[in-house]
Amino acid sequence: MKKTPFLTLEQAKTIAAQIPTPFHIYDEAGIRENARALRAAFAWNPGFREYFAVKATPNPYILQILHQEGCGCDCATYTELLLAEAVGITGHDIMFSSNVTPEEDMRKAAQLGAYINLDDATHVELLERVCDTIPETVCLRYNPGGSFSLGNTIMDMPRDAKYGMTEDQMGGAILRLQKLGVKHFGIHALLVSNAQSNEYYPELAGNLFRLALRLRNATGAHFSFINLSGGIGVDYRPEQPKCDIRWIGEAVRQKYEQILAPYGMDDVSIFTELGRFMLAPYGHLVSTVLHQKHIYREYVGLDACAANLMRPAIYGAYHHITVLGKEDALLDHVYDVTGGLCENNDKFAIERSLPQIEIGDILVIHDTGAHGFSMGYNYNGKLRSAEVLLRPDGSFQLIRRAETPKDYFATLDCTPFQFAK
């Protein structure tokens, strides 16, 4: 398999003439096509809804595109709630899934009319404390404990994870919430991240469907939705197969028909909270080669660094690299591809086979559309890059300007000091 960038060398040069590298760029056409494919895969469920994980790509232009394609927002913090609100996304178009939740965050979610997903049994009291009126529908996050091996490479095993409640805690929370007037319930769980197997969602769905049936029988609760959350992976490596969303949707349907429908629970809506699957393949980090170094290995140094894309440094994550204009050249050189941070893990690739690279070449680092820009930081005084949207007609739009030194110093009390602009 070969990974092909959605950006050509000519396009990259045109953009870079106005917006200097490094920058993240997103493919609007690909984003829309993928959102439609997801919706089609779950069209068998009339209440299906995707709640895009805002943390993956927190940009209002991206949220607006996805909202136009029928998606809501999965928010975890006060600031993410403000971002959704600014785009005009409110009410049940928001799923608020938080942990270690501050009161102001819960209060804001309630004020917006969001679905609130409680991470812990003690959050029943928090909900009661911050809400003028208890919502009619409340969601509960489940942690089954034990282990779960389908693609669990980034998250801890459920037994080690900080998220969610036990089944007994969920049952007790439901009974307390019913006394407070809650009429409908949802169930939520995320057990793995970046699962490469098509089997993950159907396996999770089966577990949650059986849980809903047990809790319904134990408490009499009505479950209006089951939220499968995220976890569907993407093919970061060229040799990896892509997850087949049509197959996944059909396999979840079969579990639904086998487990829920025979017991009168065929009115349950299916929700998802995908971030990586929705955006990762439709983003590139575009960077220019600044430096070559020849010591015990061959190094090429970019104007981007781990502050622009953190995943390789913290996870050892693989991101494919294309040298624009050399897509068909022989991969006859071996390089470490690095940034300029004062940390030796600031490497986008280690001993990677690539074509011969020259200073000034433009590199595309693939699959950065999710958890790319959003995980950026300012170590060494590095400034966050711009974000650019590639329109379906080939035009481009700046959707976030690059940071400046003025931004970096903005939160300091600089009165006694003089900084050059």
PDB file of N, CA, C and O in Angstrom, residues 56-119:
ATOM      1  N   ALA A  56      -9.789  16.455  19.725  1.00  0.00           N
ATOM      2  CA  ALA A  56      -8.937  15.983  18.637  1.00  0.00           C
ATOM      3  C   ALA A  56      -8.503  17.122  17.724  1.00  0.00           C
ATOM      4  O   ALA A  56      -7.338  17.175  17.297  1.00  0.00           O
ATOM      5  N   THR A  57      -9.428  18.030  17.415  1.00  0.00           N
ATOM      6  CA  THR A  57      -9.136  19.141  16.500  1.00  0.00           C
ATOM      7  C   THR A  57     -10.019  20.324  16.881  1.00  0.00           C
ATOM      8  O   THR A  57     -11.070  20.568  16.264  1.00  0.00           O
ATOM      9  N   PRO A  58      -9.647  21.082  17.896  1.00  0.00           N
ATOM     10  CA  PRO A  58     -10.520  22.127  18.422  1.00  0.00           C
ATOM     11  C   PRO A  58     -10.461  23.419  17.603  1.00  0.00           C
ATOM     12  O   PRO A  58      -9.895  24.431  18.034  1.00  0.00           O
ATOM     13  N   ASN A  59     -11.046  23.383  16.428  1.00  0.00           N
ATOM     14  CA  ASN A  59     -11.071  24.559  15.571  1.00  0.00           C
ATOM     15  C   ASN A  59     -12.510  24.796  15.114  1.00  0.00           C
ATOM     16  O   ASN A  59     -13.165  23.858  14.639  1.00  0.00           O
ATOM     17  N   PRO A  60     -13.038  26.014  15.245  1.00  0.00           N
ATOM     18  CA  PRO A  60     -14.445  26.248  14.934  1.00  0.00           C
ATOM     19  C   PRO A  60     -14.808  25.968  13.480  1.00  0.00           C
ATOM     20  O   PRO A  60     -15.946  25.576  13.184  1.00  0.00           O
ATOM     21  N   TYR A  61     -13.867  26.155  12.560  1.00  0.00           N
ATOM     22  CA  TYR A  61     -14.156  25.860  11.159  1.00  0.00           C
ATOM     23  C   TYR A  61     -14.387  24.363  10.952  1.00  0.00           C
ATOM     24  O   TYR A  61     -15.271  23.955  10.194  1.00  0.00           O
ATOM     25  N   ILE A  62     -13.582  23.545  11.626  1.00  0.00           N
ATOM     26  CA  ILE A  62     -13.756  22.089  11.551  1.00  0.00           C
ATOM     27  C   ILE A  62     -15.085  21.686  12.179  1.00  0.00           C
ATOM     28  O   ILE A  62     -15.841  20.874  11.608  1.00  0.00           O
ATOM     29  N   LEU A  63     -15.402  22.246  13.351  1.00  0.00           N
ATOM     30  CA  LEU A  63     -16.669  21.918  14.008  1.00  0.00           C
ATOM     31  C   LEU A  63     -17.849  22.325  13.133  1.00  0.00           C
ATOM     32  O   LEU A  63     -18.860  21.609  13.062  1.00  0.00           O
ATOM     33  N   GLN A  64     -17.725  23.452  12.466  1.00  0.00           N
ATOM     34  CA  GLN A  64     -18.806  23.930  11.609  1.00  0.00           C
ATOM     35  C   GLN A  64     -19.021  22.988  10.423  1.00  0.00           C
ATOM     36  O   GLN A  64     -20.165  22.653  10.083  1.00  0.00           O
ATOM     37  N   ILE A  65     -17.935  22.539   9.786  1.00  0.00           N
ATOM     38  CA  ILE A  65     -18.050  21.590   8.673  1.00  0.00           C
ATOM     39  C   ILE A  65     -18.743  20.317   9.131  1.00  0.00           C
ATOM     40  O   ILE A  65     -19.672  19.817   8.481  1.00  0.00           O
ATOM     41  N   LEU A  66     -18.316  19.779  10.264  1.00  0.00           N
ATOM     42  CA  LEU A  66     -18.902  18.533  10.757  1.00  0.00           C
ATOM     43  C   LEU A  66     -20.349  18.738  11.178  1.00  0.00           C
ATOM     44  O   LEU A  66     -21.193  17.842  10.970  1.00  0.00           O
ATOM     45  N   HIS A  67     -20.671  19.895  11.742  1.00  0.00           N
ATOM     46  CA  HIS A  67     -22.057  20.161  12.117  1.00  0.00           C
ATOM     47  C   HIS A  67     -22.943  20.214  10.875  1.00  0.00           C
ATOM     48  O   HIS A  67     -24.085  19.719  10.894  1.00  0.00           O
ATOM     49  N   GLN A  68     -22.429  20.769   9.798  1.00  0.00           N
ATOM     50  CA  GLN A  68     -23.170  20.775   8.539  1.00  0.00           C
ATOM     51  C   GLN A  68     -23.422  19.357   8.025  1.00  0.00           C
ATOM     52  O   GLN A  68     -24.393  19.118   7.304  1.00  0.00           O
ATOM     53  N   GLU A  69     -22.553  18.430   8.410  1.00  0.00           N
ATOM     54  CA  GLU A  69     -22.710  17.024   8.022  1.00  0.00           C
ATOM     55  C   GLU A  69     -23.478  16.221   9.067  1.00  0.00           C
ATOM     56  O   GLU A  69     -23.492  14.992   9.018  1.00  0.00           O
ATOM     57  N   GLY A  70     -24.103  16.903  10.019  1.00  0.00           N
ATOM     58  CA  GLY A  70     -24.980  16.227  10.968  1.00  0.00           C
ATOM     59  C   GLY A  70     -24.342  15.822  12.275  1.00  0.00           C
ATOM     60  O   GLY A  70     -24.982  15.128  13.079  1.00  0.00           O
ATOM     61  N   CYS A  71     -23.101  16.246  12.527  1.00  0.00           N
ATOM     62  CA  CYS A  71     -22.400  15.836  13.743  1.00  0.00           C
ATOM     63  C   CYS A  71     -22.607  16.850  14.863  1.00  0.00           C
ATOM     64  O   CYS A  71     -22.702  18.055  14.627  1.00  0.00           O
ATOM     65  N   GLY A  72     -22.632  16.344  16.091  1.00  0.00           N
ATOM     66  CA  GLY A  72     -22.593  17.187  17.266  1.00  0.00           C
ATOM     67  C   GLY A  72     -21.181  17.281  17.795  1.00  0.00           C
ATOM     68  O   GLY A  72     -20.209  16.943  17.106  1.00  0.00           O
ATOM     69  N   CYS A  73     -21.042  17.744  19.029  1.00  0.00           N
ATOM     70  CA  CYS A  73     -19.734  17.914  19.668  1.00  0.00           C
ATOM     71  C   CYS A  73     -19.661  17.116  20.958  1.00  0.00           C
ATOM     72  O   CYS A  73     -20.571  17.189  21.793  1.00  0.00           O
ATOM     73  N   ASP A  74     -18.578  16.389  21.131  1.00  0.00           N
ATOM     74  CA  ASP A  74     -18.224  15.769  22.411  1.00  0.00           C
ATOM     75  C   ASP A  74     -17.242  16.712  23.102  1.00  0.00           C
ATOM     76  O   ASP A  74     -16.125  16.926  22.622  1.00  0.00           O
ATOM     77  N   CYS A  75     -17.672  17.310  24.213  1.00  0.00           N
ATOM     78  CA  CYS A  75     -16.864  18.287  24.948  1.00  0.00           C
ATOM     79  C   CYS A  75     -16.487  17.718  26.314  1.00  0.00           C
ATOM     80  O   CYS A  75     -17.280  17.013  26.939  1.00  0.00           O
ATOM     81  N   ALA A  76     -15.288  18.084  26.778  1.00  0.00           N
ATOM     82  CA  ALA A  76     -14.815  17.588  28.067  1.00  0.00           C
ATOM     83  C   ALA A  76     -14.522  18.690  29.064  1.00  0.00           C
ATOM     84  O   ALA A  76     -14.296  18.392  30.238  1.00  0.00           O
ATOM     85  N   THR A  77     -14.506  19.946  28.622  1.00  0.00           N
ATOM     86  CA  THR A  77     -14.111  21.044  29.493  1.00  0.00           C
ATOM     87  C   THR A  77     -14.968  22.273  29.227  1.00  0.00           C
ATOM     88  O   THR A  77     -15.660  22.372  28.216  1.00  0.00           O
ATOM     89  N   TYR A  78     -14.855  23.228  30.137  1.00  0.00           N
ATOM     90  CA  TYR A  78     -15.561  24.507  29.999  1.00  0.00           C
ATOM     91  C   TYR A  78     -15.188  25.188  28.687  1.00  0.00           C
ATOM     92  O   TYR A  78     -16.050  25.684  27.952  1.00  0.00           O
ATOM     93  N   THR A  79     -13.893  25.203  28.359  1.00  0.00           N
ATOM     94  CA  THR A  79     -13.441  25.885  27.152  1.00  0.00           C
ATOM     95  C   THR A  79     -13.977  25.211  25.901  1.00  0.00           C
ATOM     96  O   THR A  79     -14.368  25.881  24.932  1.00  0.00           O
ATOM     97  N   GLU A  80     -13.992  23.885  25.885  1.00  0.00           N
ATOM     98  CA  GLU A  80     -14.558  23.194  24.727  1.00  0.00           C
ATOM     99  C   GLU A  80     -16.055  23.472  24.595  1.00  0.00           C
ATOM    100  O   GLU A  80     -16.574  23.591  23.471  1.00  0.00           O
ATOM    101  N   LEU A  81     -16.748  23.605  25.706  1.00  0.00           N
ATOM    102  CA  LEU A  81     -18.166  23.982  25.658  1.00  0.00           C
ATOM    103  C   LEU A  81     -18.329  25.370  25.047  1.00  0.00           C
ATOM    104  O   LEU A  81     -19.232  25.605  24.236  1.00  0.00           O
ATOM    105  N   LEU A  82     -17.457  26.310  25.429  1.00  0.00           N
ATOM    106  CA  LEU A  82     -17.510  27.648  24.850  1.00  0.00           C
ATOM    107  C   LEU A  82     -17.260  27.607  23.349  1.00  0.00           C
ATOM    108  O   LEU A  82     -17.889  28.353  22.586  1.00  0.00           O
ATOM    109  N   LEU A  83     -16.355  26.760  22.914  1.00  0.00           N
ATOM    110  CA  LEU A  83     -16.046  26.641  21.491  1.00  0.00           C
ATOM    111  C   LEU A  83     -17.261  26.124  20.718  1.00  0.00           C
ATOM    112  O   LEU A  83     -17.619  26.658  19.654  1.00  0.00           O
ATOM    113  N   ALA A  84     -17.915  25.093  21.255  1.00  0.00           N
ATOM    114  CA  ALA A  84     -19.126  24.579  20.604  1.00  0.00           C
ATOM    115  C   ALA A  84     -20.210  25.648  20.555  1.00  0.00           C
ATOM    116  O   ALA A  84     -20.867  25.842  19.514  1.00  0.00           O
ATOM    117  N   GLU A  85     -20.388  26.354  21.654  1.00  0.00           N
ATOM    118  CA  GLU A  85     -21.407  27.398  21.719  1.00  0.00           C
ATOM    119  C   GLU A  85     -21.140  28.489  20.690  1.00  0.00           C
ATOM    120  O   GLU A  85     -22.073  29.004  20.054  1.00  0.00           O
ATOM    121  N   ALA A  86     -19.872  28.845  20.501  1.00  0.00           N
ATOM    122  CA  ALA A  86     -19.519  29.897  19.548  1.00  0.00           C
ATOM    123  C   ALA A  86     -19.894  29.529  18.122  1.00  0.00           C
ATOM    124  O   ALA A  86     -20.196  30.402  17.298  1.00  0.00           O
ATOM    125  N   VAL A  87     -19.899  28.228  17.817  1.00  0.00           N
ATOM    126  CA  VAL A  87     -20.262  27.754  16.483  1.00  0.00           C
ATOM    127  C   VAL A  87     -21.783  27.611  16.351  1.00  0.00           C
ATOM    128  O   VAL A  87     -22.290  27.348  15.261  1.00  0.00           O
ATOM    129  N   GLY A  88     -22.505  27.783  17.456  1.00  0.00           N
ATOM    130  CA  GLY A  88     -23.953  27.627  17.435  1.00  0.00           C
ATOM    131  C   GLY A  88     -24.415  26.231  17.760  1.00  0.00           C
ATOM    132  O   GLY A  88     -25.566  25.857  17.490  1.00  0.00           O
ATOM    133  N   ILE A  89     -23.534  25.428  18.362  1.00  0.00           N
ATOM    134  CA  ILE A  89     -23.863  24.053  18.737  1.00  0.00           C
ATOM    135  C   ILE A  89     -24.212  24.043  20.219  1.00  0.00           C
ATOM    136  O   ILE A  89     -23.359  24.325  21.074  1.00  0.00           O
ATOM    137  N   THR A  90     -25.463  23.754  20.540  1.00  0.00           N
ATOM    138  CA  THR A  90     -25.952  23.766  21.920  1.00  0.00           C
ATOM    139  C   THR A  90     -26.921  22.609  22.117  1.00  0.00           C
ATOM    140  O   THR A  90     -27.145  21.794  21.226  1.00  0.00           O
ATOM    141  N   GLY A  91     -27.520  22.560  23.317  1.00  0.00           N
ATOM    142  CA  GLY A  91     -28.542  21.557  23.607  1.00  0.00           C
ATOM    143  C   GLY A  91     -28.017  20.146  23.443  1.00  0.00           C
ATOM    144  O   GLY A  91     -26.842  19.849  23.731  1.00  0.00           O
ATOM    145  N   HIS A  92     -28.880  19.265  22.946  1.00  0.00           N
ATOM    146  CA  HIS A  92     -28.497  17.866  22.791  1.00  0.00           C
ATOM    147  C   HIS A  92     -27.585  17.624  21.600  1.00  0.00           C
ATOM    148  O   HIS A  92     -27.275  16.467  21.281  1.00  0.00           O
ATOM    149  N   ASP A  93     -27.135  18.701  20.951  1.00  0.00           N
ATOM    150  CA  ASP A  93     -26.059  18.569  19.976  1.00  0.00           C
ATOM    151  C   ASP A  93     -24.703  18.476  20.665  1.00  0.00           C
ATOM    152  O   ASP A  93     -23.685  18.312  19.996  1.00  0.00           O
ATOM    153  N   ILE A  94     -24.676  18.596  21.994  1.00  0.00           N
ATOM    154  CA  ILE A  94     -23.448  18.474  22.781  1.00  0.00           C
ATOM    155  C   ILE A  94     -23.558  17.277  23.716  1.00  0.00           C
ATOM    156  O   ILE A  94     -24.574  17.091  24.382  1.00  0.00           O
ATOM    157  N   MET A  95     -22.509  16.469  23.752  1.00  0.00           N
ATOM    158  CA  MET A  95     -22.334  15.435  24.773  1.00  0.00           C
ATOM    159  C   MET A  95     -21.180  15.891  25.654  1.00  0.00           C
ATOM    160  O   MET A  95     -20.059  16.090  25.172  1.00  0.00           O
ATOM    161  N   PHE A  96     -21.461  16.089  26.942  1.00  0.00           N
ATOM    162  CA  PHE A  96     -20.432  16.536  27.878  1.00  0.00           C
ATOM    163  C   PHE A  96     -19.898  15.334  28.646  1.00  0.00           C
ATOM    164  O   PHE A  96     -20.574  14.790  29.521  1.00  0.00           O
ATOM    165  N   SER A  97     -18.697  14.885  28.290  1.00  0.00           N
ATOM    166  CA  SER A  97     -18.057  13.738  28.932  1.00  0.00           C
ATOM    167  C   SER A  97     -16.787  14.215  29.609  1.00  0.00           C
ATOM    168  O   SER A  97     -15.781  14.489  28.948  1.00  0.00           O
ATOM    169  N   SER A  98     -16.830  14.312  30.922  1.00  0.00           N
ATOM    170  CA  SER A  98     -15.728  14.900  31.681  1.00  0.00           C
ATOM    171  C   SER A  98     -15.314  13.948  32.795  1.00  0.00           C
ATOM    172  O   SER A  98     -16.034  12.997  33.119  1.00  0.00           O
ATOM    173  N   ASN A  99     -14.140  14.195  33.371  1.00  0.00           N
ATOM    174  CA  ASN A  99     -13.749  13.492  34.589  1.00  0.00           C
ATOM    175  C   ASN A  99     -13.010  14.476  35.478  1.00  0.00           C
ATOM    176  O   ASN A  99     -12.469  15.467  35.007  1.00  0.00           O
ATOM    177  N   VAL A 100     -13.016  14.212  36.795  1.00  0.00           N
ATOM    178  CA  VAL A 100     -12.518  15.179  37.783  1.00  0.00           C
ATOM    179  C   VAL A 100     -13.136  16.544  37.449  1.00  0.00           C
ATOM    180  O   VAL A 100     -12.452  17.537  37.235  1.00  0.00           O
ATOM    181  N   THR A 101     -14.444  16.585  37.407  1.00  0.00           N
ATOM    182  CA  THR A 101     -15.181  17.689  36.794  1.00  0.00           C
ATOM    183  C   THR A 101     -15.349  18.870  37.740  1.00  0.00           C
ATOM    184  O   THR A 101     -15.959  18.741  38.800  1.00  0.00           O
ATOM    185  N   PRO A 102     -14.855  20.054  37.358  1.00  0.00           N
ATOM    186  CA  PRO A 102     -15.108  21.260  38.167  1.00  0.00           C
ATOM    187  C   PRO A 102     -16.583  21.653  38.109  1.00  0.00           C
ATOM    188  O   PRO A 102     -17.272  21.393  37.109  1.00  0.00           O
ATOM    189  N   GLU A 103     -17.052  22.310  39.152  1.00  0.00           N
ATOM    190  CA  GLU A 103     -18.461  22.717  39.195  1.00  0.00           C
ATOM    191  C   GLU A 103     -18.820  23.626  38.033  1.00  0.00           C
ATOM    192  O   GLU A 103     -19.892  23.499  37.440  1.00  0.00           O
ATOM    193  N   GLU A 104     -17.939  24.566  37.683  1.00  0.00           N
ATOM    194  CA  GLU A 104     -18.288  25.520  36.631  1.00  0.00           C
ATOM    195  C   GLU A 104     -18.445  24.818  35.277  1.00  0.00           C
ATOM    196  O   GLU A 104     -19.251  25.245  34.447  1.00  0.00           O
ATOM    197  N   ASP A 105     -17.704  23.753  35.060  1.00  0.00           N
ATOM    198  CA  ASP A 105     -17.835  23.005  33.810  1.00  0.00           C
ATOM    199  C   ASP A 105     -19.192  22.309  33.737  1.00  0.00           C
ATOM    200  O   ASP A 105     -19.893  22.384  32.717  1.00  0.00           O
ATOM    201  N   MET A 106     -19.560  21.635  34.830  1.00  0.00           N
ATOM    202  CA  MET A 106     -20.849  20.951  34.870  1.00  0.00           C
ATOM    203  C   MET A 106     -21.988  21.954  34.746  1.00  0.00           C
ATOM    204  O   MET A 106     -22.978  21.720  34.037  1.00  0.00           O
ATOM    205  N   ARG A 107     -21.848  23.087  35.423  1.00  0.00           N
ATOM    206  CA  ARG A 107     -22.907  24.118  35.373  1.00  0.00           C
ATOM    207  C   ARG A 107     -23.079  24.649  33.943  1.00  0.00           C
ATOM    208  O   ARG A 107     -24.197  24.829  33.471  1.00  0.00           O
ATOM    209  N   LYS A 108     -21.971  24.888  33.254  1.00  0.00           N
ATOM    210  CA  LYS A 108     -22.043  25.387  31.886  1.00  0.00           C
ATOM    211  C   LYS A 108     -22.708  24.366  30.968  1.00  0.00           C
ATOM    212  O   LYS A 108     -23.539  24.728  30.118  1.00  0.00           O
ATOM    213  N   ALA A 109     -22.348  23.105  31.124  1.00  0.00           N
ATOM    214  CA  ALA A 109     -22.970  22.056  30.308  1.00  0.00           C
ATOM    215  C   ALA A 109     -24.476  22.017  30.538  1.00  0.00           C
ATOM    216  O   ALA A 109     -25.269  21.896  29.593  1.00  0.00           O
ATOM    217  N   ALA A 110     -24.889  22.139  31.805  1.00  0.00           N
ATOM    218  CA  ALA A 110     -26.322  22.137  32.118  1.00  0.00           C
ATOM    219  C   ALA A 110     -27.010  23.362  31.522  1.00  0.00           C
ATOM    220  O   ALA A 110     -28.124  23.261  30.975  1.00  0.00           O
ATOM    221  N   GLN A 111     -26.366  24.522  31.605  1.00  0.00           N
ATOM    222  CA  GLN A 111     -26.947  25.741  31.045  1.00  0.00           C
ATOM    223  C   GLN A 111     -27.133  25.639  29.535  1.00  0.00           C
ATOM    224  O   GLN A 111     -28.104  26.172  28.981  1.00  0.00           O
ATOM    225  N   LEU A 112     -26.218  24.943  28.865  1.00  0.00           N
ATOM    226  CA  LEU A 112     -26.326  24.772  27.417  1.00  0.00           C
ATOM    227  C   LEU A 112     -27.327  23.696  27.031  1.00  0.00           C
ATOM    228  O   LEU A 112     -27.644  23.545  25.852  1.00  0.00           O
ATOM    229  N   GLY A 113     -27.821  22.941  28.017  1.00  0.00           N
ATOM    230  CA  GLY A 113     -28.767  21.867  27.729  1.00  0.00           C
ATOM    231  C   GLY A 113     -28.127  20.626  27.140  1.00  0.00           C
ATOM    232  O   GLY A 113     -28.790  19.827  26.469  1.00  0.00           O
ATOM    233  N   ALA A 114     -26.817  20.451  27.387  1.00  0.00           N
ATOM    234  CA  ALA A 114     -26.091  19.308  26.840  1.00  0.00           C
ATOM    235  C   ALA A 114     -26.519  18.007  27.511  1.00  0.00           C
ATOM    236  O   ALA A 114     -26.999  18.000  28.648  1.00  0.00           O
ATOM    237  N   TYR A 115     -26.318  16.906  26.788  1.00  0.00           N
ATOM    238  CA  TYR A 115     -26.341  15.612  27.461  1.00  0.00           C
ATOM    239  C   TYR A 115     -25.141  15.590  28.414  1.00  0.00           C
ATOM    240  O   TYR A 115     -24.018  15.907  28.014  1.00  0.00           O
ATOM    241  N   ILE A 116     -25.364  15.205  29.656  1.00  0.00           N
ATOM    242  CA  ILE A 116     -24.286  15.140  30.641  1.00  0.00           C
ATOM    243  C   ILE A 116     -23.984  13.684  30.944  1.00  0.00           C
ATOM    244  O   ILE A 116     -24.866  12.910  31.321  1.00  0.00           O
ATOM    245  N   ASN A 117     -22.723  13.320  30.754  1.00  0.00           N
ATOM    246  CA  ASN A 117     -22.247  11.955  30.956  1.00  0.00           C
ATOM    247  C   ASN A 117     -21.462  11.922  32.263  1.00  0.00           C
ATOM    248  O   ASN A 117     -20.371  12.488  32.340  1.00  0.00           O
ATOM    249  N   LEU A 118     -22.015  11.293  33.290  1.00  0.00           N
ATOM    250  CA  LEU A 118     -21.387  11.269  34.613  1.00  0.00           C
ATOM    251  C   LEU A 118     -20.295  10.209  34.658  1.00  0.00           C
ATOM    252  O   LEU A 118     -20.535   9.038  34.377  1.00  0.00           O
ATOM    253  N   ASP A 119     -19.099  10.623  35.056  1.00  0.00           N
ATOM    254  CA  ASP A 119     -17.955   9.723  35.107  1.00  0.00           C
ATOM    255  C   ASP A 119     -17.882   8.937  36.409  1.00  0.00           C
ATOM    256  O   ASP A 119     -17.261   7.879  36.461  1.00  0.00           O
TER     257      ASP A 119
END
